[in-house]
Amino acid sequence: QQPVQSPQAVILREGEDAVINCSSSKALYSVHWYRQKHGEAPVFLMILLKGGEQKGHDKISASFNEKKQQSSLYLTASQLSYSGTYFCGTEQNYGQNFVFGPGTRLSVLP
Amino acid sequence: EAQVTQNPRYLITVTGKKLTVTCSQNMNHEYMSWYRQDPGLGLRQIYYSMNVEVTDKGDVPEGYKVSRKEKRNFPLILESPSPNQTSLYFCASSLTGGTGELFFGEGSRLTVL
């Protein structure tokens, strides 16, 4: 079952923060986050596992709330290079099919 | 260089003409999968494979076949393509299943007339 992402789209000015949410009605084993720029393949950002901790690198971090089956991606002090479509991907159990959300389009303006 | 290679990158074909999109990875990954991407629908999984000779259906398997005879290759076969299979296709691989980072190929844009 496809996870739900919100918002569908967001426009920011350089330096502003953003939060993208991903939620599922099913219990999750893992949540992935990927960014895709126009005309390119998705690129991995991070994975959060059931029972895992909040992760981050550079100014992008994420959390996973197991009780709510929800993950959030936090982009701090956004840069122009952050523009693209962000997808969360979920797996309910190890070895089951991996399902992506519909994506959130992020545009960072100068 | 570690990579996932798909071929062809672009293809225009006609309804009913069988075609195969090849996917090969050089990272000794166990897990491989195919996705199609359509506007507004995100990436939808077609088939996935946890290891050699093990394949499973994803969310949209109808009209597609796959095989995993070797660890490095995971071809996608359209036996009788139809216009609703016009899409952008991505192959991806990871060391393990859902716990591993997915590496994507560059994509194959298929048009079925």
mmCIF file of C-alpha atoms in Angstrom:
data_model
loop_
_atom_site.group_PDB
_atom_site.id
_atom_site.type_symbol
_atom_site.label_atom_id
_atom_site.label_comp_id
_atom_site.label_asym_id
_atom_site.label_seq_id
_atom_site.Cartn_x
_atom_site.Cartn_y
_atom_site.Cartn_z
ATOM 1 C CA GLN A 1 0.000 0.000 0.000
ATOM 2 C CA GLN A 2 1.432 3.327 -1.100
ATOM 3 C CA PRO A 3 2.442 5.683 1.739
ATOM 4 C CA VAL A 4 0.988 9.175 1.855
ATOM 5 C CA GLN A 5 3.270 12.191 1.548
ATOM 6 C CA SER A 6 2.560 15.759 2.506
ATOM 7 C CA PRO A 7 2.734 18.409 1.321
ATOM 8 C CA GLN A 8 2.474 17.634 -2.394
ATOM 9 C CA ALA A 9 4.584 20.647 -3.209
ATOM 10 C CA VAL A 10 6.426 23.383 -1.350
ATOM 11 C CA ILE A 11 8.219 26.540 -2.455
ATOM 12 C CA LEU A 12 10.947 28.006 -0.286
ATOM 13 C CA ARG A 13 13.403 30.851 -0.334
ATOM 14 C CA GLU A 14 17.049 29.961 0.080
ATOM 15 C CA GLY A 15 17.846 29.608 3.779
ATOM 16 C CA GLU A 16 14.329 28.615 4.860
ATOM 17 C CA ASP A 17 13.446 25.307 6.494
ATOM 18 C CA ALA A 18 11.029 22.634 5.313
ATOM 19 C CA VAL A 19 9.455 19.456 6.639
ATOM 20 C CA ILE A 20 8.145 16.657 4.457
ATOM 21 C CA ASN A 21 5.996 13.953 5.981
ATOM 22 C CA CYS A 22 5.419 10.342 5.028
ATOM 23 C CA SER A 23 2.807 8.157 6.661
ATOM 24 C CA SER A 24 1.502 4.645 6.301
ATOM 25 C CA SER A 25 -1.579 2.841 7.556
ATOM 26 C CA LYS A 26 0.514 -0.320 7.982
ATOM 27 C CA ALA A 27 3.288 -1.087 10.447
ATOM 28 C CA LEU A 28 6.640 -0.390 8.846
ATOM 29 C CA TYR A 29 10.008 -2.105 8.969
ATOM 30 C CA SER A 30 11.969 0.586 7.184
ATOM 31 C CA VAL A 31 11.579 4.014 5.655
ATOM 32 C CA HIS A 32 13.865 5.375 2.950
ATOM 33 C CA TRP A 33 14.184 8.897 1.622
ATOM 34 C CA TYR A 34 15.328 9.747 -1.910
ATOM 35 C CA ARG A 35 15.646 12.927 -3.938
ATOM 36 C CA GLN A 36 15.123 13.067 -7.673
ATOM 37 C CA LYS A 37 16.110 15.977 -9.856
ATOM 38 C CA HIS A 38 14.349 16.521 -13.151
ATOM 39 C CA GLY A 39 15.480 14.044 -15.793
ATOM 40 C CA GLU A 40 17.663 12.096 -13.380
ATOM 41 C CA ALA A 41 17.414 8.926 -11.327
ATOM 42 C CA PRO A 42 16.467 9.074 -7.638
ATOM 43 C CA VAL A 43 19.381 9.435 -5.260
ATOM 44 C CA PHE A 44 19.496 7.943 -1.781
ATOM 45 C CA LEU A 45 19.375 10.287 1.233
ATOM 46 C CA MET A 46 18.896 8.023 4.243
ATOM 47 C CA ILE A 47 17.248 4.951 5.760
ATOM 48 C CA LEU A 48 15.423 4.683 9.063
ATOM 49 C CA LEU A 49 14.771 1.266 10.495
ATOM 50 C CA LYS A 50 12.173 0.110 12.968
ATOM 51 C CA GLY A 51 13.618 0.748 16.378
ATOM 52 C CA GLY A 52 16.227 3.005 14.845
ATOM 53 C CA GLU A 53 17.324 6.458 15.716
ATOM 54 C CA GLN A 54 16.899 9.789 14.003
ATOM 55 C CA LYS A 55 19.431 10.206 11.233
ATOM 56 C CA GLY A 56 20.925 13.061 9.379
ATOM 57 C CA HIS A 57 23.730 14.296 7.252
ATOM 58 C CA ASP A 58 24.692 17.832 6.464
ATOM 59 C CA LYS A 59 21.519 19.893 6.952
ATOM 60 C CA ILE A 60 19.071 17.136 6.130
ATOM 61 C CA SER A 61 17.758 14.860 8.849
ATOM 62 C CA ALA A 62 14.844 12.496 9.364
ATOM 63 C CA SER A 63 12.885 10.821 12.106
ATOM 64 C CA PHE A 64 10.674 7.749 12.306
ATOM 65 C CA ASN A 65 7.752 7.566 14.722
ATOM 66 C CA GLU A 66 6.888 3.874 15.001
ATOM 67 C CA LYS A 67 3.702 4.481 16.964
ATOM 68 C CA LYS A 68 2.280 6.701 14.250
ATOM 69 C CA GLN A 69 4.002 4.879 11.353
ATOM 70 C CA GLN A 70 5.172 8.244 10.206
ATOM 71 C CA SER A 71 8.501 9.594 9.069
ATOM 72 C CA SER A 72 9.496 13.209 8.613
ATOM 73 C CA LEU A 73 12.325 14.670 6.559
ATOM 74 C CA TYR A 74 13.762 17.954 7.822
ATOM 75 C CA LEU A 75 15.626 20.295 5.497
ATOM 76 C CA THR A 76 17.384 23.066 7.357
ATOM 77 C CA ALA A 77 18.626 26.315 5.814
ATOM 78 C CA SER A 78 17.689 25.089 2.361
ATOM 79 C CA GLN A 79 20.036 25.570 -0.565
ATOM 80 C CA LEU A 80 19.236 25.891 -4.253
ATOM 81 C CA SER A 81 20.613 22.378 -4.744
ATOM 82 C CA TYR A 82 17.839 20.980 -2.532
ATOM 83 C CA SER A 83 15.284 21.535 -5.290
ATOM 84 C CA GLY A 84 13.767 18.336 -6.641
ATOM 85 C CA THR A 85 11.134 15.754 -5.845
ATOM 86 C CA TYR A 86 11.466 13.901 -2.566
ATOM 87 C CA PHE A 87 10.166 10.372 -2.251
ATOM 88 C CA CYS A 88 9.755 8.249 0.813
ATOM 89 C CA GLY A 89 9.866 4.495 0.358
ATOM 90 C CA THR A 90 8.537 1.955 2.809
ATOM 91 C CA GLU A 91 8.841 -1.728 3.520
ATOM 92 C CA GLN A 92 6.445 -3.453 5.895
ATOM 93 C CA ASN A 93 8.619 -6.445 6.586
ATOM 94 C CA TYR A 94 12.123 -7.430 5.512
ATOM 95 C CA GLY A 95 11.945 -9.073 2.111
ATOM 96 C CA GLN A 96 8.557 -7.694 1.163
ATOM 97 C CA ASN A 97 7.955 -5.336 -1.688
ATOM 98 C CA PHE A 98 9.236 -1.842 -1.346
ATOM 99 C CA VAL A 99 6.692 0.919 -2.001
ATOM 100 C CA PHE A 100 7.365 4.587 -2.767
ATOM 101 C CA GLY A 101 5.108 7.503 -1.961
ATOM 102 C CA PRO A 102 3.848 9.839 -4.714
ATOM 103 C CA GLY A 103 6.544 12.417 -4.017
ATOM 104 C CA THR A 104 6.820 15.995 -2.744
ATOM 105 C CA ARG A 105 8.074 18.610 -5.158
ATOM 106 C CA LEU A 106 10.405 21.093 -3.452
ATOM 107 C CA SER A 107 11.448 24.300 -5.162
ATOM 108 C CA VAL A 108 14.078 26.539 -3.573
ATOM 109 C CA LEU A 109 14.210 30.053 -4.975
ATOM 110 C CA PRO A 110 17.086 32.540 -4.630
ATOM 111 C CA GLU B 1 32.839 2.359 -11.051
ATOM 112 C CA ALA B 2 29.870 0.972 -9.119
ATOM 113 C CA GLN B 3 26.791 1.287 -11.254
ATOM 114 C CA VAL B 4 23.468 -0.038 -12.473
ATOM 115 C CA THR B 5 23.240 -0.095 -16.262
ATOM 116 C CA GLN B 6 20.001 -0.158 -18.197
ATOM 117 C CA ASN B 7 19.514 -0.596 -21.915
ATOM 118 C CA PRO B 8 18.020 0.784 -24.000
ATOM 119 C CA ARG B 9 17.729 4.298 -22.565
ATOM 120 C CA TYR B 10 15.092 5.266 -25.082
ATOM 121 C CA LEU B 11 12.793 3.063 -27.130
ATOM 122 C CA ILE B 12 9.786 3.627 -29.345
ATOM 123 C CA THR B 13 7.935 0.475 -30.296
ATOM 124 C CA VAL B 14 4.531 -0.672 -31.482
ATOM 125 C CA THR B 15 1.773 -2.542 -29.712
ATOM 126 C CA GLY B 16 2.425 -6.252 -29.450
ATOM 127 C CA LYS B 17 6.102 -6.278 -30.371
ATOM 128 C CA LYS B 18 7.982 -8.102 -27.625
ATOM 129 C CA LEU B 19 10.824 -6.214 -26.018
ATOM 130 C CA THR B 20 13.351 -6.643 -23.250
ATOM 131 C CA VAL B 21 14.935 -3.945 -21.127
ATOM 132 C CA THR B 22 18.197 -5.163 -19.664
ATOM 133 C CA CYS B 23 19.539 -4.269 -16.232
ATOM 134 C CA SER B 24 22.967 -5.133 -14.934
ATOM 135 C CA GLN B 25 24.771 -4.210 -11.710
ATOM 136 C CA ASN B 26 28.446 -4.640 -10.860
ATOM 137 C CA MET B 27 28.204 -4.346 -7.069
ATOM 138 C CA ASN B 28 27.391 -7.981 -6.227
ATOM 139 C CA HIS B 29 24.027 -6.874 -4.858
ATOM 140 C CA GLU B 30 21.508 -9.493 -3.845
ATOM 141 C CA TYR B 31 18.406 -7.341 -4.231
ATOM 142 C CA MET B 32 17.203 -5.985 -7.573
ATOM 143 C CA SER B 33 13.920 -4.410 -8.594
ATOM 144 C CA TRP B 34 12.062 -2.664 -11.399
ATOM 145 C CA TYR B 35 9.933 0.471 -11.102
ATOM 146 C CA ARG B 36 7.855 2.468 -13.484
ATOM 147 C CA GLN B 37 7.420 6.195 -13.004
ATOM 148 C CA ASP B 38 4.389 8.062 -14.260
ATOM 149 C CA PRO B 39 3.480 11.706 -13.544
ATOM 150 C CA GLY B 40 1.681 12.123 -10.231
ATOM 151 C CA LEU B 41 2.030 8.449 -9.314
ATOM 152 C CA GLY B 42 5.607 8.322 -8.126
ATOM 153 C CA LEU B 43 7.644 5.156 -8.491
ATOM 154 C CA ARG B 44 5.619 1.963 -8.574
ATOM 155 C CA GLN B 45 7.324 -1.371 -8.123
ATOM 156 C CA ILE B 46 6.797 -3.926 -10.882
ATOM 157 C CA TYR B 47 8.868 -6.890 -9.715
ATOM 158 C CA TYR B 48 11.653 -7.470 -7.262
ATOM 159 C CA SER B 49 14.198 -10.175 -6.577
ATOM 160 C CA MET B 50 15.825 -10.959 -3.262
ATOM 161 C CA ASN B 51 18.398 -13.257 -4.857
ATOM 162 C CA VAL B 52 19.135 -15.493 -7.829
ATOM 163 C CA GLU B 53 16.097 -17.500 -8.977
ATOM 164 C CA VAL B 54 13.871 -15.667 -6.457
ATOM 165 C CA THR B 55 11.432 -13.137 -7.874
ATOM 166 C CA ASP B 56 8.216 -11.630 -6.511
ATOM 167 C CA LYS B 57 5.481 -9.385 -7.811
ATOM 168 C CA GLY B 58 5.389 -5.757 -6.811
ATOM 169 C CA ASP B 59 2.344 -3.515 -7.040
ATOM 170 C CA VAL B 60 1.950 -3.382 -10.834
ATOM 171 C CA PRO B 61 3.228 -6.667 -12.344
ATOM 172 C CA GLU B 62 0.546 -7.137 -15.008
ATOM 173 C CA GLY B 63 1.981 -7.253 -18.512
ATOM 174 C CA TYR B 64 5.569 -7.747 -17.358
ATOM 175 C CA LYS B 65 7.892 -10.686 -16.771
ATOM 176 C CA VAL B 66 11.309 -10.891 -15.166
ATOM 177 C CA SER B 67 13.989 -13.476 -14.597
ATOM 178 C CA ARG B 68 17.029 -13.648 -12.330
ATOM 179 C CA LYS B 69 19.311 -16.340 -13.640
ATOM 180 C CA GLU B 70 22.482 -14.517 -12.623
ATOM 181 C CA LYS B 71 23.110 -12.260 -9.673
ATOM 182 C CA ARG B 72 24.135 -9.269 -11.768
ATOM 183 C CA ASN B 73 21.304 -9.284 -14.334
ATOM 184 C CA PHE B 74 17.586 -8.653 -13.974
ATOM 185 C CA PRO B 75 15.900 -8.134 -17.349
ATOM 186 C CA LEU B 76 12.373 -6.784 -17.703
ATOM 187 C CA ILE B 77 10.338 -8.409 -20.452
ATOM 188 C CA LEU B 78 7.235 -6.988 -22.077
ATOM 189 C CA GLU B 79 5.755 -9.904 -24.016
ATOM 190 C CA SER B 80 3.058 -7.892 -25.758
ATOM 191 C CA PRO B 81 3.484 -4.181 -24.994
ATOM 192 C CA SER B 82 0.447 -1.922 -24.940
ATOM 193 C CA PRO B 83 0.206 1.895 -24.945
ATOM 194 C CA ASN B 84 -0.552 1.965 -21.192
ATOM 195 C CA GLN B 85 2.973 0.646 -20.637
ATOM 196 C CA THR B 86 4.414 3.867 -22.008
ATOM 197 C CA SER B 87 6.442 5.073 -19.074
ATOM 198 C CA LEU B 88 9.856 5.783 -17.582
ATOM 199 C CA TYR B 89 11.368 2.592 -16.158
ATOM 200 C CA PHE B 90 14.034 2.360 -13.472
ATOM 201 C CA CYS B 91 16.021 -0.633 -12.378
ATOM 202 C CA ALA B 92 17.524 -0.524 -8.892
ATOM 203 C CA SER B 93 19.701 -2.734 -6.739
ATOM 204 C CA SER B 94 20.832 -2.902 -3.144
ATOM 205 C CA LEU B 95 23.125 -5.086 -1.112
ATOM 206 C CA THR B 96 20.209 -6.431 0.892
ATOM 207 C CA GLY B 97 16.441 -5.952 0.844
ATOM 208 C CA GLY B 98 14.722 -2.980 2.403
ATOM 209 C CA THR B 99 17.579 -2.193 4.742
ATOM 210 C CA GLY B 100 19.988 -1.317 1.977
ATOM 211 C CA GLU B 101 20.456 1.846 -0.011
ATOM 212 C CA LEU B 102 18.900 1.517 -3.459
ATOM 213 C CA PHE B 103 21.159 2.350 -6.395
ATOM 214 C CA PHE B 104 19.187 3.312 -9.491
ATOM 215 C CA GLY B 105 19.983 2.971 -13.144
ATOM 216 C CA GLU B 106 19.639 6.031 -15.366
ATOM 217 C CA GLY B 107 16.183 5.034 -16.546
ATOM 218 C CA SER B 108 14.652 3.747 -19.778
ATOM 219 C CA ARG B 109 11.993 5.812 -21.478
ATOM 220 C CA LEU B 110 9.626 3.538 -23.343
ATOM 221 C CA THR B 111 6.928 4.663 -25.758
ATOM 222 C CA VAL B 112 4.439 2.135 -27.098
ATOM 223 C CA LEU B 113 2.435 3.311 -30.110
#
